[in-house]
Each structure stands twice: as structure tokens, then as C-alpha cells.
Tab-separated table of C-alpha atoms and ligand atoms in Angstrom:
chain	number	residue	atom	x	y	z
A	80	MET	CA	0.188	4.867	58.859
A	81	LYS	CA	-1.307	1.462	58.452
A	82	VAL	CA	-2.189	-0.414	61.679
A	83	GLY	CA	-3.920	-3.795	61.999
A	84	ILE	CA	-3.615	-7.471	62.389
A	85	ASP	CA	-0.039	-8.662	61.756
A	86	LYS	CA	-0.491	-12.285	62.806
A	87	LEU	CA	-3.527	-14.377	63.464
A	88	HIS	CA	-3.534	-17.891	65.162
A	89	PHE	CA	-6.053	-20.261	66.718
A	90	ALA	CA	-6.107	-22.957	69.307
A	91	THR	CA	-8.823	-25.345	70.325
A	92	SER	CA	-8.781	-28.841	71.852
A	93	HIS	CA	-7.702	-32.111	70.142
A	94	LEU	CA	-11.149	-33.523	70.595
A	95	TYR	CA	-14.441	-33.189	68.780
A	96	VAL	CA	-17.896	-34.762	68.630
A	97	ASP	CA	-19.638	-35.494	65.324
A	98	MET	CA	-22.775	-33.408	64.904
A	99	ALA	CA	-24.740	-36.162	63.149
A	100	GLU	CA	-24.062	-38.515	65.983
A	101	LEU	CA	-25.065	-35.868	68.567
A	102	ALA	CA	-28.275	-35.176	66.701
A	103	THR	CA	-29.167	-38.871	66.673
A	104	ALA	CA	-28.459	-39.081	70.415
A	105	ARG	CA	-30.774	-36.170	70.936
A	106	GLN	CA	-33.522	-37.597	68.736
A	107	GLU	CA	-33.109	-34.917	66.157
A	108	GLU	CA	-32.736	-35.294	62.347
A	109	PRO	CA	-28.979	-35.020	61.604
A	110	ASP	CA	-29.747	-32.395	58.961
A	111	LYS	CA	-31.134	-30.124	61.567
A	112	TYR	CA	-27.638	-29.783	62.992
A	113	LEU	CA	-25.728	-30.123	59.765
A	114	ILE	CA	-27.859	-27.841	57.572
A	115	GLY	CA	-30.370	-26.080	59.859
A	116	ILE	CA	-27.689	-25.066	62.372
A	117	GLY	CA	-24.803	-25.450	59.897
A	118	GLN	CA	-22.350	-27.368	62.090
A	119	SER	CA	-20.494	-30.563	61.219
A	120	ARG	CA	-18.257	-31.065	64.258
A	121	MET	CA	-18.163	-29.485	67.739
A	122	ALA	CA	-14.924	-28.933	69.639
A	123	VAL	CA	-15.013	-30.771	73.003
A	124	ILE	CA	-12.911	-28.963	75.516
A	125	PRO	CA	-11.433	-31.288	78.122
A	126	PRO	CA	-10.974	-30.309	81.820
A	127	SER	CA	-7.306	-29.815	81.173
A	128	GLN	CA	-7.952	-26.685	79.056
A	129	ASP	CA	-9.482	-23.414	80.201
A	130	THR	CA	-9.582	-19.798	78.985
A	131	VAL	CA	-5.958	-19.262	80.056
A	132	THR	CA	-4.482	-22.402	78.411
A	133	LEU	CA	-6.457	-21.945	75.257
A	134	ALA	CA	-5.311	-18.307	75.033
A	135	ALA	CA	-1.623	-19.230	75.623
A	136	ASN	CA	-1.780	-22.125	73.189
A	137	ALA	CA	-3.203	-19.799	70.523
A	138	ALA	CA	-0.550	-17.071	70.908
A	139	ALA	CA	2.614	-18.888	71.707
A	140	PRO	CA	3.358	-20.495	68.306
A	141	MET	CA	3.111	-17.165	66.459
A	142	LEU	CA	5.317	-14.914	68.686
A	143	THR	CA	8.918	-14.281	68.012
A	144	ALA	CA	11.390	-12.979	70.605
A	145	ALA	CA	11.153	-9.507	68.922
A	146	ASP	CA	7.343	-9.677	69.184
A	147	ILE	CA	7.571	-10.522	72.907
A	148	GLU	CA	9.962	-7.606	73.433
A	149	ALA	CA	7.641	-5.164	71.623
A	150	ILE	CA	4.283	-6.208	73.218
A	151	ASP	CA	3.264	-3.681	75.938
A	152	LEU	CA	-0.443	-4.422	75.947
A	153	LEU	CA	-2.243	-7.673	76.365
A	154	ILE	CA	-5.960	-7.810	76.259
A	155	VAL	CA	-7.861	-11.107	76.745
A	156	GLY	CA	-11.552	-10.907	75.805
A	157	THR	CA	-13.570	-13.647	77.493
A	158	GLU	CA	-16.915	-14.410	79.064
A	159	SER	CA	-15.475	-17.791	80.507
A	160	GLY	CA	-13.362	-16.033	83.141
A	161	ILE	CA	-11.770	-18.093	85.916
A	162	ASP	CA	-11.651	-15.344	88.605
A	163	ASN	CA	-13.838	-12.486	89.595
A	164	SER	CA	-10.807	-10.226	90.347
A	165	LYS	CA	-7.616	-11.259	88.695
A	166	ALA	CA	-7.389	-10.949	84.940
A	167	SER	CA	-6.788	-14.136	82.948
A	168	ALA	CA	-4.358	-11.922	80.932
A	169	ILE	CA	-1.958	-11.996	83.861
A	170	TYR	CA	-1.647	-15.740	83.803
A	171	VAL	CA	-1.342	-15.676	80.002
A	172	ALA	CA	1.417	-13.028	80.132
A	173	ARG	CA	3.391	-15.228	82.540
A	174	LEU	CA	2.931	-18.395	80.382
A	175	LEU	CA	3.987	-16.511	77.280
A	176	GLY	CA	6.977	-14.954	78.974
A	177	LEU	CA	5.929	-11.382	78.147
A	178	ASN	CA	7.822	-8.394	79.343
A	179	ARG	CA	6.971	-7.324	82.879
A	180	ARG	CA	6.314	-3.779	81.554
A	181	VAL	CA	3.051	-4.899	79.882
A	182	ARG	CA	-0.493	-3.666	80.571
A	183	THR	CA	-2.545	-6.790	81.089
A	184	ILE	CA	-6.356	-6.625	81.258
A	185	GLU	CA	-9.380	-8.907	80.710
A	186	MET	CA	-12.392	-7.465	78.936
A	187	LYS	CA	-16.056	-8.625	78.958
A	188	GLU	CA	-19.009	-8.050	76.830
A	189	ALA	CA	-20.156	-11.499	75.682
A	190	CYS	CA	-18.792	-12.380	72.270
A	191	TYR	CA	-18.003	-8.738	71.465
A	192	ALA	CA	-15.139	-8.134	73.897
A	193	ALA	CA	-12.263	-9.150	71.579
A	194	THR	CA	-13.473	-6.490	69.084
A	195	ALA	CA	-13.350	-3.854	71.827
A	196	GLY	CA	-9.842	-5.117	72.534
A	197	LEU	CA	-8.808	-5.016	68.873
A	198	GLN	CA	-10.044	-1.424	68.531
A	199	LEU	CA	-8.299	-0.261	71.752
A	200	ALA	CA	-5.154	-2.090	70.549
A	201	GLN	CA	-5.375	-0.251	67.239
A	202	ASP	CA	-5.583	3.174	68.956
A	203	HIS	CA	-2.734	2.189	71.246
A	204	VAL	CA	-0.476	1.241	68.322
A	205	ARG	CA	-1.387	4.410	66.402
A	206	ALA	CA	-0.114	6.356	69.487
A	207	HIS	CA	2.938	4.157	69.894
A	208	PRO	CA	3.879	2.715	66.477
A	209	ASP	CA	7.040	1.076	67.741
A	210	LYS	CA	4.948	-1.071	70.110
A	211	LYS	CA	2.748	-4.130	69.504
A	212	ALA	CA	-0.402	-5.268	71.234
A	213	LEU	CA	-1.642	-8.814	71.731
A	214	VAL	CA	-5.396	-9.343	71.665
A	215	ILE	CA	-6.854	-12.760	72.417
A	216	GLY	CA	-10.491	-13.864	72.377
A	217	SER	CA	-10.726	-17.080	74.442
A	218	ASP	CA	-13.849	-18.942	75.507
A	219	ILE	CA	-15.672	-22.186	76.069
A	220	ALA	CA	-19.293	-22.047	74.918
A	221	ARG	CA	-21.497	-23.991	77.326
A	222	TYR	CA	-25.283	-24.123	77.278
A	223	GLY	CA	-25.695	-27.601	78.903
A	224	LEU	CA	-26.453	-31.125	77.825
A	225	ASN	CA	-29.835	-31.656	76.190
A	226	THR	CA	-30.562	-28.013	75.746
A	227	PRO	CA	-31.518	-26.220	72.521
A	228	GLY	CA	-28.210	-24.357	72.626
A	229	GLU	CA	-26.206	-27.567	72.905
A	230	PRO	CA	-25.493	-27.919	69.181
A	231	THR	CA	-24.099	-24.339	69.252
A	232	GLN	CA	-21.384	-25.090	71.903
A	233	GLY	CA	-17.664	-25.301	71.148
A	234	GLY	CA	-14.566	-23.494	72.269
A	235	GLY	CA	-11.176	-22.136	71.443
A	236	ALA	CA	-9.053	-19.003	71.304
A	237	VAL	CA	-7.920	-16.641	68.591
A	238	ALA	CA	-4.785	-14.612	69.088
A	239	MET	CA	-4.112	-11.421	67.126
A	240	LEU	CA	-0.889	-9.460	67.088
A	241	VAL	CA	-1.596	-5.885	66.380
A	242	SER	CA	1.136	-3.652	64.900
A	243	ALA	CA	2.088	-0.871	62.495
A	244	ASP	CA	2.592	-2.031	58.876
A	245	PRO	CA	0.667	-5.274	59.566
A	246	GLN	CA	1.149	-8.319	57.372
A	247	VAL	CA	-2.488	-9.431	57.297
A	248	LEU	CA	-5.253	-6.784	57.593
A	249	ALA	CA	-4.948	-2.936	57.797
A	250	LEU	CA	-7.879	-1.802	59.919
A	251	GLY	CA	-10.000	1.109	59.039
A	252	THR	CA	-10.253	3.874	61.631
A	253	GLU	CA	-14.016	4.270	61.190
A	254	SER	CA	-16.595	1.891	62.559
A	255	CYS	CA	-20.264	1.879	63.549
A	256	VAL	CA	-21.149	0.658	67.001
A	257	LEU	CA	-24.544	-0.094	68.684
A	258	SER	CA	-24.989	-0.911	72.368
A	259	GLU	CA	-28.249	-1.306	74.274
A	260	ASP	CA	-29.485	-3.275	77.287
A	261	VAL	CA	-31.097	-6.423	75.840
A	262	MET	CA	-31.729	-9.709	77.685
A	263	ASP	CA	-31.133	-12.178	74.849
A	264	PHE	CA	-28.271	-14.170	76.503
A	265	TRP	CA	-26.534	-13.797	79.884
A	266	ARG	CA	-24.862	-15.801	82.622
A	267	PRO	CA	-25.402	-14.804	86.284
A	268	LEU	CA	-22.345	-15.387	88.528
A	269	TYR	CA	-23.935	-18.514	90.069
A	270	HIS	CA	-24.386	-20.273	86.702
A	271	THR	CA	-21.740	-22.335	84.767
A	272	THR	CA	-23.871	-22.406	81.617
A	273	ALA	CA	-25.440	-19.556	79.632
A	274	LEU	CA	-29.088	-18.540	79.887
A	275	VAL	CA	-30.505	-17.700	76.481
A	276	ASP	CA	-33.591	-16.812	74.645
A	277	GLY	CA	-32.371	-18.458	71.388
A	278	LYS	CA	-34.879	-17.276	68.872
A	279	TYR	CA	-34.881	-13.735	70.318
A	280	SER	CA	-31.072	-13.606	70.313
A	281	SER	CA	-30.994	-14.642	66.658
A	282	ASN	CA	-33.452	-11.901	65.728
A	283	ILE	CA	-31.506	-9.283	67.682
A	284	TYR	CA	-28.299	-10.375	65.967
A	285	ILE	CA	-29.910	-9.658	62.581
A	286	ASP	CA	-31.289	-6.287	63.736
A	287	TYR	CA	-27.892	-5.306	65.021
A	288	PHE	CA	-26.184	-6.370	61.799
A	289	GLN	CA	-28.545	-4.338	59.661
A	290	ASP	CA	-28.235	-1.285	61.904
A	291	VAL	CA	-24.427	-1.160	62.111
A	292	PHE	CA	-23.896	-2.247	58.492
A	293	LYS	CA	-26.127	0.461	57.113
A	294	GLY	CA	-24.771	2.949	59.739
A	295	TYR	CA	-21.269	2.211	58.633
A	296	LEU	CA	-22.097	2.708	54.916
A	297	GLN	CA	-23.843	6.062	55.711
A	298	LYS	CA	-20.966	7.231	57.962
A	299	THR	CA	-18.187	6.457	55.502
A	300	GLY	CA	-19.926	6.994	52.109
A	301	MET	CA	-18.709	3.486	51.187
A	302	GLN	CA	-20.897	1.391	48.859
A	303	PRO	CA	-21.765	-2.254	49.638
A	304	GLU	CA	-19.966	-3.339	46.361
A	305	ASP	CA	-16.739	-1.828	47.800
A	306	LEU	CA	-16.641	-4.844	50.171
A	307	ALA	CA	-15.207	-8.014	48.606
A	308	ALA	CA	-16.573	-10.223	51.384
A	309	LEU	CA	-18.536	-9.929	54.619
A	310	VAL	CA	-17.266	-11.853	57.638
A	311	PHE	CA	-19.517	-12.495	60.640
A	312	HIS	CA	-19.479	-13.575	64.230
A	313	LEU	CA	-20.632	-17.157	63.858
A	314	PRO	CA	-22.376	-18.630	66.948
A	315	TYR	CA	-23.465	-21.228	64.434
A	316	THR	CA	-22.719	-20.944	60.777
A	317	LYS	CA	-26.346	-20.668	59.645
A	318	MET	CA	-26.587	-17.481	61.673
A	319	GLY	CA	-23.978	-15.723	59.572
A	320	LEU	CA	-25.745	-16.987	56.453
A	321	LYS	CA	-29.037	-15.519	57.553
A	322	ALA	CA	-27.376	-12.103	58.238
A	323	LEU	CA	-25.696	-12.182	54.811
A	324	ARG	CA	-28.949	-13.005	53.103
A	325	SER	CA	-30.446	-9.950	54.747
A	326	ALA	CA	-27.857	-7.722	53.050
A	327	LEU	CA	-28.199	-9.264	49.548
A	328	PRO	CA	-31.006	-6.935	48.404
A	329	LEU	CA	-28.486	-4.106	48.589
A	330	VAL	CA	-26.362	-5.472	45.687
A	331	ASP	CA	-26.744	-6.908	42.163
A	332	ASP	CA	-26.896	-10.589	41.248
A	333	ALA	CA	-23.204	-10.889	40.494
A	334	GLN	CA	-22.161	-9.354	43.851
A	335	GLN	CA	-24.715	-11.565	45.702
A	336	ALA	CA	-23.222	-14.662	44.097
A	337	SER	CA	-19.734	-13.475	44.954
A	338	TRP	CA	-20.545	-12.722	48.658
A	339	LEU	CA	-22.318	-16.083	49.027
A	340	ALA	CA	-19.313	-17.909	47.536
A	341	HIS	CA	-16.844	-16.110	49.803
A	342	PHE	CA	-19.076	-16.871	52.808
A	343	GLU	CA	-18.704	-20.614	52.275
A	344	HIS	CA	-14.907	-20.142	52.915
A	345	ALA	CA	-15.609	-17.894	55.884
A	346	ARG	CA	-17.656	-20.627	57.589
A	347	GLN	CA	-15.581	-23.644	56.634
A	348	LEU	CA	-13.470	-23.892	59.789
A	349	ASN	CA	-16.095	-22.582	62.227
A	350	ARG	CA	-18.315	-25.388	60.914
A	351	GLN	CA	-15.670	-27.765	62.367
A	352	VAL	CA	-15.350	-26.069	65.813
A	353	GLY	CA	-18.712	-24.461	66.895
A	354	ASN	CA	-19.135	-21.295	68.797
A	355	LEU	CA	-16.068	-19.910	70.609
A	356	TYR	CA	-17.866	-16.690	71.659
A	357	THR	CA	-15.196	-13.876	71.603
A	358	GLY	CA	-12.997	-15.597	69.027
A	359	SER	CA	-15.685	-16.644	66.649
A	360	LEU	CA	-15.558	-13.696	64.237
A	361	TYR	CA	-11.762	-13.962	64.036
A	362	LEU	CA	-11.739	-17.755	63.416
A	363	SER	CA	-14.142	-16.933	60.520
A	364	LEU	CA	-11.658	-14.299	59.302
A	365	LEU	CA	-8.899	-16.916	59.584
A	366	SER	CA	-11.106	-19.460	57.683
A	367	GLN	CA	-11.731	-16.854	54.970
A	368	LEU	CA	-8.157	-16.051	54.478
A	369	LEU	CA	-6.797	-19.604	54.630
A	370	THR	CA	-9.364	-21.317	52.420
A	371	ASP	CA	-10.434	-18.629	49.906
A	372	ASP	CA	-8.125	-18.271	46.938
A	373	LYS	CA	-10.385	-15.749	45.184
A	374	LEU	CA	-9.313	-12.982	47.581
A	375	LYS	CA	-6.389	-10.735	46.753
A	376	ALA	CA	-4.296	-7.986	48.319
A	377	GLY	CA	-6.151	-4.693	48.355
A	378	ASP	CA	-9.560	-6.337	48.856
A	379	ARG	CA	-11.618	-4.722	51.561
A	380	LEU	CA	-13.424	-6.985	54.016
A	381	GLY	CA	-16.375	-6.043	56.160
A	382	LEU	CA	-16.522	-7.541	59.665
A	383	PHE	CA	-19.525	-7.777	61.854
A	384	SER	CA	-18.957	-8.399	65.609
A	385	TYR	CA	-21.888	-9.184	67.854
A	386	GLY	CA	-22.034	-9.839	71.575
A	387	SER	CA	-25.303	-10.576	73.294
A	388	GLY	CA	-26.530	-8.161	75.890
A	389	ALA	CA	-26.070	-6.538	73.419
A	390	GLU	CA	-23.340	-4.802	71.454
A	391	GLY	CA	-22.547	-4.888	67.727
A	392	GLU	CA	-19.920	-3.248	65.543
A	393	PHE	CA	-19.277	-3.131	61.857
A	394	PHE	CA	-15.747	-2.243	60.622
A	395	THR	CA	-13.576	-2.982	57.701
A	396	GLY	CA	-10.004	-3.881	56.822
A	397	GLU	CA	-7.804	-3.995	53.759
A	398	LEU	CA	-5.955	-7.246	52.864
A	399	GLN	CA	-2.198	-6.745	52.737
A	400	PRO	CA	0.216	-8.115	50.051
A	401	ASP	CA	1.780	-10.818	52.267
A	402	TYR	CA	-1.246	-11.652	54.254
A	403	GLN	CA	-0.706	-15.498	54.095
A	404	ALA	CA	2.637	-15.022	55.906
A	405	GLY	CA	0.828	-13.910	59.095
A	406	LEU	CA	-1.675	-16.741	59.177
A	407	ASP	CA	-1.931	-20.008	61.060
A	408	VAL	CA	-1.347	-22.072	57.941
A	409	GLY	CA	-1.316	-25.442	59.700
A	410	LEU	CA	-4.785	-24.980	61.188
A	411	PRO	CA	-6.881	-26.886	58.661
A	412	GLN	CA	-4.579	-29.960	59.017
A	413	ARG	CA	-4.668	-29.692	62.834
A	414	LEU	CA	-8.455	-29.630	62.814
A	415	ALA	CA	-8.579	-32.630	60.499
A	416	ARG	CA	-6.281	-34.592	62.775
A	417	ARG	CA	-8.370	-34.154	65.972
A	418	GLN	CA	-9.701	-37.213	67.781
A	419	ARG	CA	-13.342	-38.025	67.549
A	420	VAL	CA	-15.095	-38.785	70.899
A	421	SER	CA	-18.467	-40.482	71.394
A	422	VAL	CA	-21.477	-38.606	72.736
A	423	SER	CA	-21.060	-40.345	76.100
A	424	GLU	CA	-17.326	-39.457	76.274
A	425	TYR	CA	-18.251	-35.854	75.423
A	426	GLU	CA	-20.846	-35.797	78.215
A	427	LYS	CA	-18.304	-37.136	80.660
A	428	LEU	CA	-15.791	-34.475	79.735
A	429	PHE	CA	-18.468	-31.750	79.852
A	430	ASN	CA	-19.335	-32.794	83.418
A	431	GLY	CA	-15.631	-33.314	84.444
A	432	GLN	CA	-14.559	-29.607	84.379
A	433	LEU	CA	-12.684	-28.278	87.425
A	434	ALA	CA	-15.449	-27.800	90.059
A	435	TRP	CA	-16.092	-24.364	91.507
A	436	ARG	CA	-15.091	-25.582	94.957
A	437	ALA	CA	-12.280	-24.668	97.385
A	438	ASP	CA	-10.722	-28.114	97.743
A	439	ASP	CA	-7.533	-29.299	96.039
A	440	GLN	CA	-8.276	-31.001	92.715
A	441	THR	CA	-6.114	-32.834	90.179
A	442	ILE	CA	-6.749	-33.119	86.465
A	443	ASP	CA	-5.331	-35.886	84.363
A	444	VAL	CA	-3.392	-34.197	81.521
A	445	ALA	CA	-1.795	-37.310	80.065
A	446	ASP	CA	-4.013	-37.431	76.961
A	447	ASP	CA	-3.834	-33.642	76.283
A	448	PRO	CA	-1.062	-32.946	73.708
A	449	HIS	CA	-1.008	-29.129	74.110
A	450	ARG	CA	1.890	-27.140	75.442
A	451	PHE	CA	-0.082	-25.425	78.151
A	452	VAL	CA	-2.425	-27.419	80.295
A	453	LEU	CA	-4.372	-26.979	83.454
A	454	THR	CA	-3.261	-29.631	85.980
A	455	GLY	CA	-5.693	-28.787	88.752
A	456	GLN	CA	-6.101	-26.483	91.795
A	457	GLN	CA	-4.022	-26.203	94.931
A	458	ASP	CA	-4.798	-23.914	97.912
A	459	GLU	CA	-7.506	-22.362	95.747
A	460	GLN	CA	-5.020	-21.510	92.984
A	461	ARG	CA	-5.194	-22.824	89.436
A	462	GLN	CA	-2.097	-24.826	88.468
A	463	TYR	CA	-0.771	-24.381	84.970
A	464	LEU	CA	1.955	-26.403	83.285
A	465	ASP	CA	4.143	-25.297	80.403
A	466	ARG	CA	5.558	-28.544	78.958
A	467	GLU	CA	8.310	-26.617	77.231
A	468	ALA	CA	9.526	-24.846	80.370
B	243	HMG	P1	-33.904	-24.820	67.968
B	243	HMG	O1	-35.086	-24.010	68.395
B	243	HMG	O2	-33.768	-26.190	68.572
B	243	HMG	O3	-33.842	-24.979	66.451
B	243	HMG	O4	-32.542	-24.092	68.358
B	243	HMG	P2	-34.919	-24.647	65.328
B	243	HMG	O5	-36.132	-25.470	65.466
B	243	HMG	O6	-35.061	-23.147	65.171
B	243	HMG	O7	-34.147	-25.267	64.022
B	243	HMG	C1	-32.880	-24.674	63.708
B	243	HMG	C2	-32.932	-24.563	62.121
B	243	HMG	O8	-32.835	-25.890	61.704
B	243	HMG	C3	-34.155	-23.955	61.560
B	243	HMG	O9	-33.740	-23.209	60.353
B	243	HMG	C4	-34.890	-25.137	61.076
B	243	HMG	O10	-35.829	-24.882	60.037
B	243	HMG	C5	-33.782	-26.063	60.596
B	243	HMG	P3	-34.123	-21.631	60.241
B	243	HMG	O11	-35.544	-21.541	60.318
B	243	HMG	O12	-33.474	-21.037	61.566
B	243	HMG	O13	-33.447	-21.240	58.999
B	243	HMG	N1	-34.141	-27.502	60.571
B	243	HMG	C6	-33.685	-28.300	59.609
B	243	HMG	N2	-32.977	-28.093	58.451
B	243	HMG	C7	-32.741	-29.138	57.619
B	243	HMG	N3	-33.211	-30.385	57.882
B	243	HMG	C8	-33.962	-30.676	58.959
B	243	HMG	C9	-34.252	-29.590	59.880
B	243	HMG	N4	-34.899	-29.514	61.054
B	243	HMG	C10	-34.844	-28.233	61.494
B	243	HMG	N5	-34.331	-31.934	59.197
B	243	HMG	C11	-31.254	-22.068	68.373
B	243	HMG	C12	-31.878	-23.143	67.541
B	243	HMG	C13	-30.208	-21.306	67.481
B	243	HMG	C14	-32.263	-21.106	68.866
B	243	HMG	C15	-30.508	-22.735	69.579
B	243	HMG	O14	-29.468	-23.593	69.152
B	243	HMG	C16	-29.900	-21.779	70.533
B	243	HMG	O15	-30.603	-21.212	71.419
B	243	HMG	N6	-28.592	-21.413	70.430
B	243	HMG	C17	-27.857	-20.479	71.275
B	243	HMG	C18	-28.194	-19.032	71.005
B	243	HMG	C19	-27.487	-18.517	69.738
B	243	HMG	O16	-26.549	-19.131	69.212
B	243	HMG	N7	-27.931	-17.371	69.231
B	243	HMG	C20	-27.334	-16.734	68.083
B	243	HMG	C21	-27.465	-15.202	68.098
B	243	HMG	S1	-26.844	-14.475	69.598
B	243	HMG	C22	-25.111	-14.522	69.407
B	243	HMG	O17	-24.618	-14.769	68.390
B	243	HMG	C23	-24.360	-14.336	70.678
B	243	HMG	C24	-23.740	-15.551	71.291
B	243	HMG	O18	-22.660	-16.006	70.597
B	243	HMG	C25	-23.400	-15.304	72.731
B	243	HMG	C26	-22.496	-14.160	73.087
B	243	HMG	O19	-22.594	-13.060	72.609
B	243	HMG	O20	-21.713	-14.308	74.067
B	243	HMG	C27	-24.779	-16.687	71.327
């Protein structure tokens, strides 16, 4: 039985900052951000969007009434949680109108958690093929203004419907995982921005990729050439390119050229958004599938998931005949239509997030065009609005 990703959709905000403008404001050469980091635009997440609204905005447009009826598992992977006890998935389930007989959990392991969710969802659907699982990676990447990590911020959510006989990608049942206690990036409970040893984290990322990629090939007997393209977690797009380059010596010149050409498609949309932590690998998959017309049904893709702290996993999936039918085809146009904000407007929005305080707060949602918005906090409870309710 084939099980895997049946539908794949993405949501971010309607705002972005131009990376050349940000570089100039930070007294850096624009090419450092555009080429050295590999980012052209960075999503600016306004106070009216949080993990919950991004997740709901990603999933709602792709779900039919039949999907909603069949979903009995919802996993939200996030490291931008809004509560230490209650799962963001419960709010998301309510906003999406899911069945009350649904298992709703939030998972955390930095950028890796959505992959853990996807693998658990796969196992769940294999055991219950008439059911569907919804897995969402939703995050806002925040390092702080004027920090080295600033050009690698961003945010958004990727929603994946997991089912039997999937339209998009049939997942393999084998994978190779590596998990160790590494202090490359973390966020203590009293911090709203991440702490990171940037260079160290980039080195660990490459080490993990090499370990789980080679481990996967050994475990399965697959050859590198069996993989039409490699798709990476992209904290910034140059990071994926560095990892890909580390694998090139394993294949001949023609395969190297092919992998490099496919990678340009895999990073096209991430280059416009920035890091979105848990969803980043899956936005890259979406980018690959939406923009790369050299791929065809039956091609096997290799996926590398990485979460600081650290956990990595390499797994593969086979493209299905109707894969375009399960994709968020309007995404490139939506990203192109976003509104550009100046660096000072971005800084104001960055500092205007709902404060971690107990008092009632109101957020102006007038300029946010999305269906689900965060309107504020009352009696220490977040207030969400569904404009279609
Ligand atoms: P930095 O130290 O300011 O940058 O921060 P740099 O000096 O290393 O320069 C970056 C690149 O730009 C270099 O290229 C320069 O040569 C190049 P590289 O040597 O790396 O190939 N450069 C130029 N290129 C063209 N024209 C120019 C120019 N000037 C310089 N004029 C750093 C970079 C990534 C460290 C920083 O942004 C950071 O700390 N980011 C956050 C951490 C991160 O993203 N780590 C990635 C791996 S960890 C991960 O993926 C997990 C994560 O997503 C979190 C999670 O799991 O939850 C982060």
C-alpha cells in the first residue's frame, strides 16, 4: 500500500522586506545576503499572525469536507509555541472545523518536528488506511534585529495531508535518523529570540547530512544515482547548496549537473520567504514540485530534515502521476503579490508582537488580508478570528 503526502499547501504573511535593502541598512554588501546567504526577500510576520493562524491559513484552502471527515490525527510541529501546556493543534483543529474525534498534539524538536510528525502520520495511516492525518509545520524564525542570524529570519506554515494512495509523494518506509545532544541553537523559555552558534550550527548541519545520507544508502542498498533530486531543510538557501556540494563527489559529472539544476528549483520559493523552521524542508519540496518541469512521475526524491539540538533524518519518496493536482499551485503568484515594507516598518512589526504579559491587548488586523487572524488577548486567552465564520 502506498502512503504519503496527498496535498501540500503553504501560508506566510502578505509582507516582506527586501534583502538588499536590509543589507544596506546593516552596513553589509547586498551580495552577502543575496549570494552569500542566498536570500532575496524575507517574510515579515505581523503581530496579527502567530503559529496558530499561519497553520490554519496553510491548511484550510486545501481541505475538502471529505478530508475533514477522514482526519483523525492532527500534528502541529513548532518551536514558536504560544502556550507551555495547551497544544496549538487544539486551536487549529477548532479553526479548521475538524471532527471532535481527532487526536491533536504539538511536537517540538527545533526544525525537525514536522518530519517526526510526518513519519508518525505515515505509520498511523498504514495502520488505518481509511483515515487521514494532517501534519503542519508552523513557525516564525526570530533571531533579533542587528544580529548575525537576522538575514536568516522568516516565517510561515506548510500543511501536509497524509493519506493512502497519495496524489503527490509516496513515502518510503525506511529512513536514517541521527539524534544527539548538541548546543548549536536553542531558546530557553525566557527568550523570545533564538540563541545560536551560527558557524557551529552550519557545520553540524553538514555533518548530520553526510551521516544520515550515507547511512540511508547503506541501509537500503540504494545508489545516489537512484535519487533524481535532493531536497533540504533550508534555514537559508546557501546552506542547502553547501550540503548538496558535499554529496557531489559521490556521483558522476552528469548527475552532479542534474542535482545542481534541480536544486535551483528547490530553493526558488524559500529564497523569497526565509527560514520557517519546521516547514522549511516542505516549502522547498513545494518549490521543487511547482517550479521544476524536468521532474516526472516515478522519480525518487531524497529529503534531508535537520533540527538543531540536534536531530537529522534522511528519507525518500516517489513522485506520483497526478502530483501537480495536490499542490498549492497559486503560491508563486501569491508570493509575487506580497507587499514590500521598509526596514523601519519591518523593525516596528518585529517589535510589535503580542507581549508576553497578562494584560488585555488588542491587535489591529485591518491590513491583514488572511482568513484567520490573531486579534489580541483577553483574560490571558488569545483571541482568534475566522473571517469566513
Ligand atoms: P555571518 O557570520 O554574518 O556571515 O552569518 P558570514 O560572514 O559567514 O557570511 C555568510 C556567507 O556570505 C559566507 O559564505 C561569505 O563568504 C559570504 P560561505 O563562506 O558560508 O560560503 N559573503 C559574500 N558573498 C558574496 N558577496 C559578498 C559577501 N560577503 C560575505 N560581498 C550565519 C552567517 C549563517 C552564521 C548567520 O546568519 C546565522 O547565525 N544564522 C542562523 C543559524 C543558521 O541558520 N544555521 C544553519 C544551520 S542550523 C539549522 O539549519 C537549524 C535552524 O533552522 C534552527 C532549527 O533547527 O530550529 C537554524
